């Protein structure tokens, strides 16, 4: 751990020129005394770190010293190809940060500036605003088994049952904020939602990955079949511009009337109810009646409570 910090400290000074002991301590989440000891260790190893005294002082590398050391590990190289938010969930946040630092240190000065600017202007937040996120406590273990091609022993929730499975994990997919595992078992290939794993155990037993398996191709074919097999309900709505911006409108029929597809009447009810008067259901009649009845119940509830408040105020 300390050796990694020493390398990172050297690379930080190489990239940024000069940093105070407090800035370095805050970056590595250690004490200032630990930073002083680390600098002494670098000096003993032949790295010319000099201390600049005064209010604008700090540590810097003397004489334009530069190292070509990058030392990327296999895990760090893999992490570079994963977006930051998913990398953290996969347990690769630390190695991703180290990999980015080492790559930046190896770049020419002009490219370092371009790479650093990208981080100032672009940010990925893969989480949704208005729905609960999947809880995936076993994702790092599943990811490790996938990286290293190790067999998984797992307990998985299928409806009301919890079943035991032995899996060859072939790939992970992040779809609309939810993680899915593509795995092979004795009965063939299958896709598993990671949040439904009750427990997992990475075995020492390796497996042979199919040479012709391509994760992106398999996912595209599987998801296409899955979406085509889902039950679909078409709903005709008269929607305002506000509602249309948030509805998956398949076909505009004119005069603000749209056809919208949902996987079920229940899903349509829950989705359209939140738009209130901005989305009026025209068809099917049973959905229109249910929303009208619910709206009436809500109106009655507020009317009763408002009446109680007025009487209480008298």
XYZ file of N, CA and C in Angstrom, residues 169-308:
420
model
N -19.418 -17.282 -15.594
C -19.764 -15.888 -15.907
C -18.999 -15.386 -17.137
N -19.737 -15.015 -18.166
C -19.117 -14.624 -19.436
C -19.093 -13.118 -19.661
N -19.953 -12.369 -18.968
C -19.946 -10.925 -19.174
C -21.003 -10.231 -18.356
N -20.761 -8.951 -18.076
C -21.700 -8.116 -17.340
C -22.181 -6.983 -18.235
N -23.463 -6.656 -18.108
C -24.075 -5.598 -18.911
C -24.811 -4.649 -17.971
N -24.592 -3.337 -18.154
C -25.333 -2.324 -17.418
C -26.409 -1.765 -18.338
N -27.664 -2.029 -18.002
C -28.797 -1.634 -18.844
C -29.749 -0.781 -18.019
N -29.863 0.508 -18.377
C -30.811 1.415 -17.724
C -30.673 1.392 -16.205
N -29.430 1.402 -15.714
C -29.183 1.446 -14.283
C -29.214 0.102 -13.585
N -29.476 -0.980 -14.296
C -29.530 -2.320 -13.706
C -28.427 -3.190 -14.309
N -27.784 -3.985 -13.458
C -26.713 -4.880 -13.902
C -27.269 -6.259 -14.229
N -26.774 -6.844 -15.324
C -27.156 -8.196 -15.733
C -25.894 -9.011 -15.994
N -25.957 -10.284 -15.606
C -24.854 -11.210 -15.854
C -25.255 -12.187 -16.948
N -24.426 -12.280 -17.963
C -24.598 -13.308 -18.991
C -23.713 -14.477 -18.587
N -24.314 -15.627 -18.383
C -23.570 -16.772 -17.864
C -24.006 -18.056 -18.553
N -23.121 -19.042 -18.497
C -23.417 -20.361 -19.044
C -23.554 -21.336 -17.880
N -24.560 -22.194 -17.964
C -24.731 -23.261 -16.987
C -25.016 -24.540 -17.738
N -25.263 -25.612 -17.005
C -25.447 -26.918 -17.642
C -26.626 -26.915 -18.608
N -27.652 -26.090 -18.330
C -28.833 -26.046 -19.191
C -28.678 -25.077 -20.352
N -27.545 -24.405 -20.444
C -27.323 -23.486 -21.566
C -27.067 -22.062 -21.098
N -27.122 -21.119 -22.025
C -26.865 -19.715 -21.737
C -28.093 -19.068 -21.103
N -27.822 -18.105 -20.208
C -28.929 -17.395 -19.578
C -28.450 -16.035 -19.096
N -29.402 -15.125 -18.944
C -29.121 -13.796 -18.406
C -29.725 -13.707 -17.002
N -28.918 -13.219 -16.041
C -29.343 -13.120 -14.648
C -29.278 -11.661 -14.202
N -30.303 -11.204 -13.491
C -30.262 -9.859 -12.914
C -29.433 -9.913 -11.633
N -28.400 -9.095 -11.557
C -27.432 -9.198 -10.465
C -28.071 -8.925 -9.117
N -29.068 -8.051 -9.061
C -29.699 -7.729 -7.785
C -30.445 -8.918 -7.184
N -30.690 -9.961 -7.972
C -31.433 -11.111 -7.462
C -30.525 -12.208 -6.909
N -29.218 -12.009 -6.953
C -28.315 -12.987 -6.345
C -28.376 -12.849 -4.831
N -28.662 -13.947 -4.156
C -28.727 -13.966 -2.698
C -27.329 -14.133 -2.115
N -26.522 -14.966 -2.734
C -25.132 -15.152 -2.315
C -24.335 -15.688 -3.489
N -23.037 -15.426 -3.490
C -22.152 -15.950 -4.527
C -20.844 -16.387 -3.888
N -20.196 -17.336 -4.525
C -18.870 -17.785 -4.084
C -18.017 -18.032 -5.319
N -16.881 -17.330 -5.384
C -15.967 -17.502 -6.500
C -15.125 -18.746 -6.241
N -15.214 -19.697 -7.127
C -14.459 -20.937 -6.975
C -13.057 -20.803 -7.579
N -12.163 -21.654 -7.112
C -10.822 -21.688 -7.704
C -10.841 -22.360 -9.074
N -11.941 -22.998 -9.376
C -12.059 -23.773 -10.610
C -12.230 -22.857 -11.827
N -11.284 -22.900 -12.790
C -11.441 -22.082 -13.997
C -12.408 -22.739 -14.980
N -12.848 -21.974 -15.957
C -13.671 -22.537 -17.024
C -13.123 -22.027 -18.354
N -13.487 -22.720 -19.401
C -13.009 -22.342 -20.733
C -14.063 -21.491 -21.419
N -13.701 -20.257 -21.725
C -14.625 -19.341 -22.369
C -14.795 -19.728 -23.834
N -16.020 -19.781 -24.349
C -16.225 -20.127 -25.760
C -15.503 -19.135 -26.676
N -14.738 -19.647 -27.593
C -13.952 -18.776 -28.465
C -14.820 -17.880 -29.333
N -15.996 -18.364 -29.701
C -16.850 -17.591 -30.610
C -17.862 -16.710 -29.879
N -17.738 -16.601 -28.543
C -18.706 -15.811 -27.790
C -18.343 -14.331 -27.852
N -19.304 -13.490 -28.251
C -19.135 -12.043 -28.263
C -20.246 -11.442 -27.421
N -19.876 -10.764 -26.351
C -20.867 -10.273 -25.389
C -21.860 -9.307 -26.026
N -21.359 -8.317 -26.784
C -22.247 -7.311 -27.367
C -23.242 -7.947 -28.336
N -22.761 -8.890 -29.147
C -23.639 -9.546 -30.115
C -24.705 -10.373 -29.403
N -24.272 -11.135 -28.386
C -25.230 -11.962 -27.651
C -26.286 -11.094 -26.984
N -25.851 -9.994 -26.344
C -26.808 -9.139 -25.638
C -27.802 -8.522 -26.609
N -27.343 -8.091 -27.750
C -28.245 -7.484 -28.731
C -29.298 -8.484 -29.188
N -28.878 -9.717 -29.439
C -29.833 -10.731 -29.889
C -30.791 -11.111 -28.765
N -30.249 -11.303 -27.574
C -31.091 -11.711 -26.447
C -32.087 -10.619 -26.082
N -31.624 -9.378 -25.984
C -32.518 -8.293 -25.585
C -33.589 -8.041 -26.635
N -33.237 -8.233 -27.922
C -34.244 -8.093 -28.972
C -35.340 -9.121 -28.833
N -34.959 -10.375 -28.565
C -35.941 -11.438 -28.363
C -36.781 -11.187 -27.117
N -36.123 -10.731 -26.051
C -36.817 -10.470 -24.789
C -37.856 -9.363 -24.959
N -37.470 -8.280 -25.613
C -38.393 -7.162 -25.793
C -39.583 -7.556 -26.682
N -39.307 -8.380 -27.703
C -40.389 -8.811 -28.587
C -41.377 -9.732 -27.878
N -40.901 -10.453 -26.846
C -41.762 -11.412 -26.153
C -42.560 -10.783 -25.014
N -42.227 -9.545 -24.640
C -42.925 -8.914 -23.527
C -44.349 -8.544 -23.927
N -45.306 -8.712 -23.015
C -46.677 -8.294 -23.321
C -46.715 -6.793 -23.572
N -47.537 -6.373 -24.522
C -47.576 -4.970 -24.913
C -49.020 -4.493 -25.001
N -49.243 -3.335 -24.407
C -50.560 -2.714 -24.424
C -50.425 -1.354 -25.088
N -51.268 -1.083 -26.069
C -51.257 0.213 -26.726
C -52.335 1.096 -26.110
N -51.933 2.313 -25.736
C -52.833 3.255 -25.079
C -52.899 4.519 -25.937
N -54.100 5.008 -26.159
C -54.292 6.263 -26.885
C -54.504 7.375 -25.873
N -53.680 8.414 -25.960
C -53.760 9.509 -25.001
C -53.785 10.848 -25.729
N -54.470 11.803 -25.115
C -54.353 13.197 -25.548
C -53.405 13.851 -24.549
N -52.240 14.283 -25.027
C -51.183 14.716 -24.125
C -50.729 16.124 -24.438
N -50.363 16.849 -23.373
C -49.795 18.183 -23.529
C -48.339 18.056 -23.970
N -47.759 19.187 -24.367
C -46.351 19.182 -24.770
C -45.461 18.714 -23.626
N -45.812 19.083 -22.403
C -45.031 18.667 -21.236
C -45.019 17.156 -21.101
N -46.194 16.521 -21.206
C -46.272 15.067 -21.062
C -45.576 14.352 -22.201
N -45.712 14.874 -23.417
C -45.112 14.213 -24.582
C -43.601 14.122 -24.445
N -42.998 15.128 -23.813
C -41.531 15.105 -23.660
C -41.071 13.944 -22.801
N -41.968 13.397 -21.990
C -41.578 12.320 -21.071
C -42.252 10.987 -21.388
N -43.050 10.936 -22.412
C -43.734 9.698 -22.782
C -43.068 9.059 -23.996
N -43.004 7.723 -24.028
C -42.446 7.042 -25.204
C -43.485 6.976 -26.329
N -43.799 8.116 -26.905
C -44.858 8.169 -27.925
C -44.409 7.462 -29.196
N -45.150 6.439 -29.616
C -44.808 5.672 -30.813
C -45.372 6.315 -32.080
N -46.534 6.927 -31.967
C -47.196 7.422 -33.180
C -48.088 8.596 -32.832
N -47.883 9.736 -33.512
C -48.766 10.874 -33.323
C -49.925 10.774 -34.313
N -51.140 10.865 -33.782
C -52.320 10.709 -34.623
C -52.972 12.052 -34.960
N -52.360 13.152 -34.505
C -52.904 14.467 -34.794
C -53.678 15.052 -33.642
N -53.740 16.395 -33.583
C -54.506 17.115 -32.563
C -54.074 16.742 -31.143
N -52.791 16.496 -30.953
C -52.286 16.168 -29.620
C -52.626 14.778 -29.150
N -53.048 13.898 -30.038
C -53.392 12.523 -29.686
C -52.246 11.600 -30.104
N -51.854 10.693 -29.179
C -50.704 9.825 -29.425
C -51.053 8.381 -29.062
N -50.342 7.457 -29.693
C -50.392 6.053 -29.299
C -49.111 5.728 -28.555
N -49.246 5.190 -27.349
C -48.094 4.917 -26.495
C -48.124 3.446 -26.097
N -46.991 2.775 -26.191
C -46.904 1.361 -25.833
C -46.425 1.159 -24.408
N -47.073 0.257 -23.682
C -46.671 -0.120 -22.329
C -46.651 -1.646 -22.234
N -45.922 -2.161 -21.276
C -45.832 -3.616 -21.140
C -47.085 -4.219 -20.523
N -47.883 -3.397 -19.815
C -49.111 -3.902 -19.214
C -50.021 -2.720 -18.876
N -51.295 -3.028 -18.599
C -52.224 -1.980 -18.177
C -51.801 -1.390 -16.837
N -51.272 -2.228 -15.958
C -50.822 -1.733 -14.655
C -49.690 -0.725 -14.823
N -48.731 -1.042 -15.707
C -47.631 -0.112 -15.960
C -48.151 1.182 -16.567
N -49.115 1.078 -17.483
C -49.694 2.274 -18.097
C -50.408 3.125 -17.049
N -51.135 2.480 -16.146
C -51.863 3.200 -15.103
C -50.903 3.996 -14.222
N -49.851 3.345 -13.767
C -48.906 4.004 -12.861
C -48.131 5.119 -13.558
N -47.813 4.921 -14.821
C -47.039 5.923 -15.554
C -47.887 7.134 -15.904
N -49.123 6.916 -16.370
C -49.942 8.020 -16.851
C -50.600 8.797 -15.723
N -50.832 8.126 -14.595
C -51.496 8.805 -13.481
C -50.675 9.999 -12.992
N -49.356 9.892 -13.062
C -48.517 10.960 -12.512
C -48.579 12.243 -13.342
N -49.071 12.167 -14.575
C -49.154 13.366 -15.408
C -50.408 14.194 -15.135
N -51.346 13.640 -14.376
C -52.549 14.388 -14.042
C -53.293 14.839 -15.290
N -53.699 16.111 -15.348
C -54.482 16.593 -16.495
C -53.659 16.767 -17.774
N -52.344 16.556 -17.699
C -51.508 16.694 -18.901
C -51.581 15.481 -19.814
N -52.201 14.400 -19.374
C -52.345 13.212 -20.215
C -53.721 12.590 -19.967
N -54.589 12.656 -20.957
C -55.938 12.089 -20.855
C -55.998 10.785 -21.643
N -56.356 9.700 -20.975
C -56.491 8.407 -21.638
C -57.800 8.367 -22.422
N -57.692 8.040 -23.687
C -58.877 7.897 -24.534
C -59.240 6.432 -24.746
N -58.238 5.581 -24.753
C -58.461 4.154 -25.003
C -57.257 3.385 -24.463
N -57.476 2.228 -23.840
C -58.709 1.438 -23.715
C -59.633 1.980 -22.622
N -60.901 1.712 -22.725
C -61.881 2.275 -21.793
C -61.665 1.850 -20.348
N -61.187 0.591 -20.125
C -61.005 0.153 -18.738
C -59.901 0.949 -18.042
N -58.870 1.341 -18.794
C -57.812 2.156 -18.197
C -58.314 3.569 -17.924
N -59.072 4.128 -18.865
C -59.640 5.466 -18.676
C -60.529 5.488 -17.430
N -61.358 4.449 -17.264
C -62.262 4.399 -16.117
C -61.485 4.291 -14.808
N -60.404 3.516 -14.810
C -59.633 3.336 -13.577
C -58.952 4.641 -13.169
N -58.386 5.352 -14.147
C -57.725 6.613 -13.818
C -58.753 7.639 -13.361
N -59.915 7.669 -14.010
C -60.968 8.614 -13.605
C -61.420 8.334 -12.177
N -61.582 7.042 -11.839
C -62.018 6.686 -10.493
C -60.963 7.075 -9.463
N -59.714 6.839 -9.780
C -58.633 7.192 -8.850
C -58.556 8.698 -8.664
N -58.689 9.444 -9.762
C -58.669 10.908 -9.665
C -59.822 11.411 -8.807
N -60.984 10.775 -8.939
C -62.122 11.160 -8.117
C -61.868 10.897 -6.638
N -61.265 9.766 -6.326
C -60.949 9.437 -4.932
C -59.967 10.442 -4.344
N -58.974 10.821 -5.143
C -57.997 11.803 -4.670
C -58.672 13.143 -4.421
N -59.549 13.558 -5.365
C -60.255 14.829 -5.199
C -61.131 14.815 -3.948
N -61.854 13.699 -3.694
C -62.694 13.593 -2.504
C -61.867 13.665 -1.227
N -60.697 12.994 -1.246
C -59.843 12.984 -0.063
C -59.398 14.400 0.298
N -58.974 15.170 -0.704
C -58.526 16.525 -0.430
C -59.693 17.426 -0.026
N -60.854 17.207 -0.643
C -62.016 18.022 -0.280
C -62.396 17.811 1.181
N -62.386 16.552 1.626
C -62.722 16.242 3.019
C -61.728 16.857 3.982
N -60.430 16.754 3.642
C -59.417 17.290 4.549
C -59.464 18.808 4.581
N -59.726 19.437 3.418
C -59.849 20.885 3.401
C -61.031 21.354 4.254
N -62.121 20.602 4.189
C -63.302 20.956 4.998
C -62.983 20.871 6.486
N -62.248 19.832 6.904
C -61.874 19.688 8.310
C -60.983 20.833 8.754
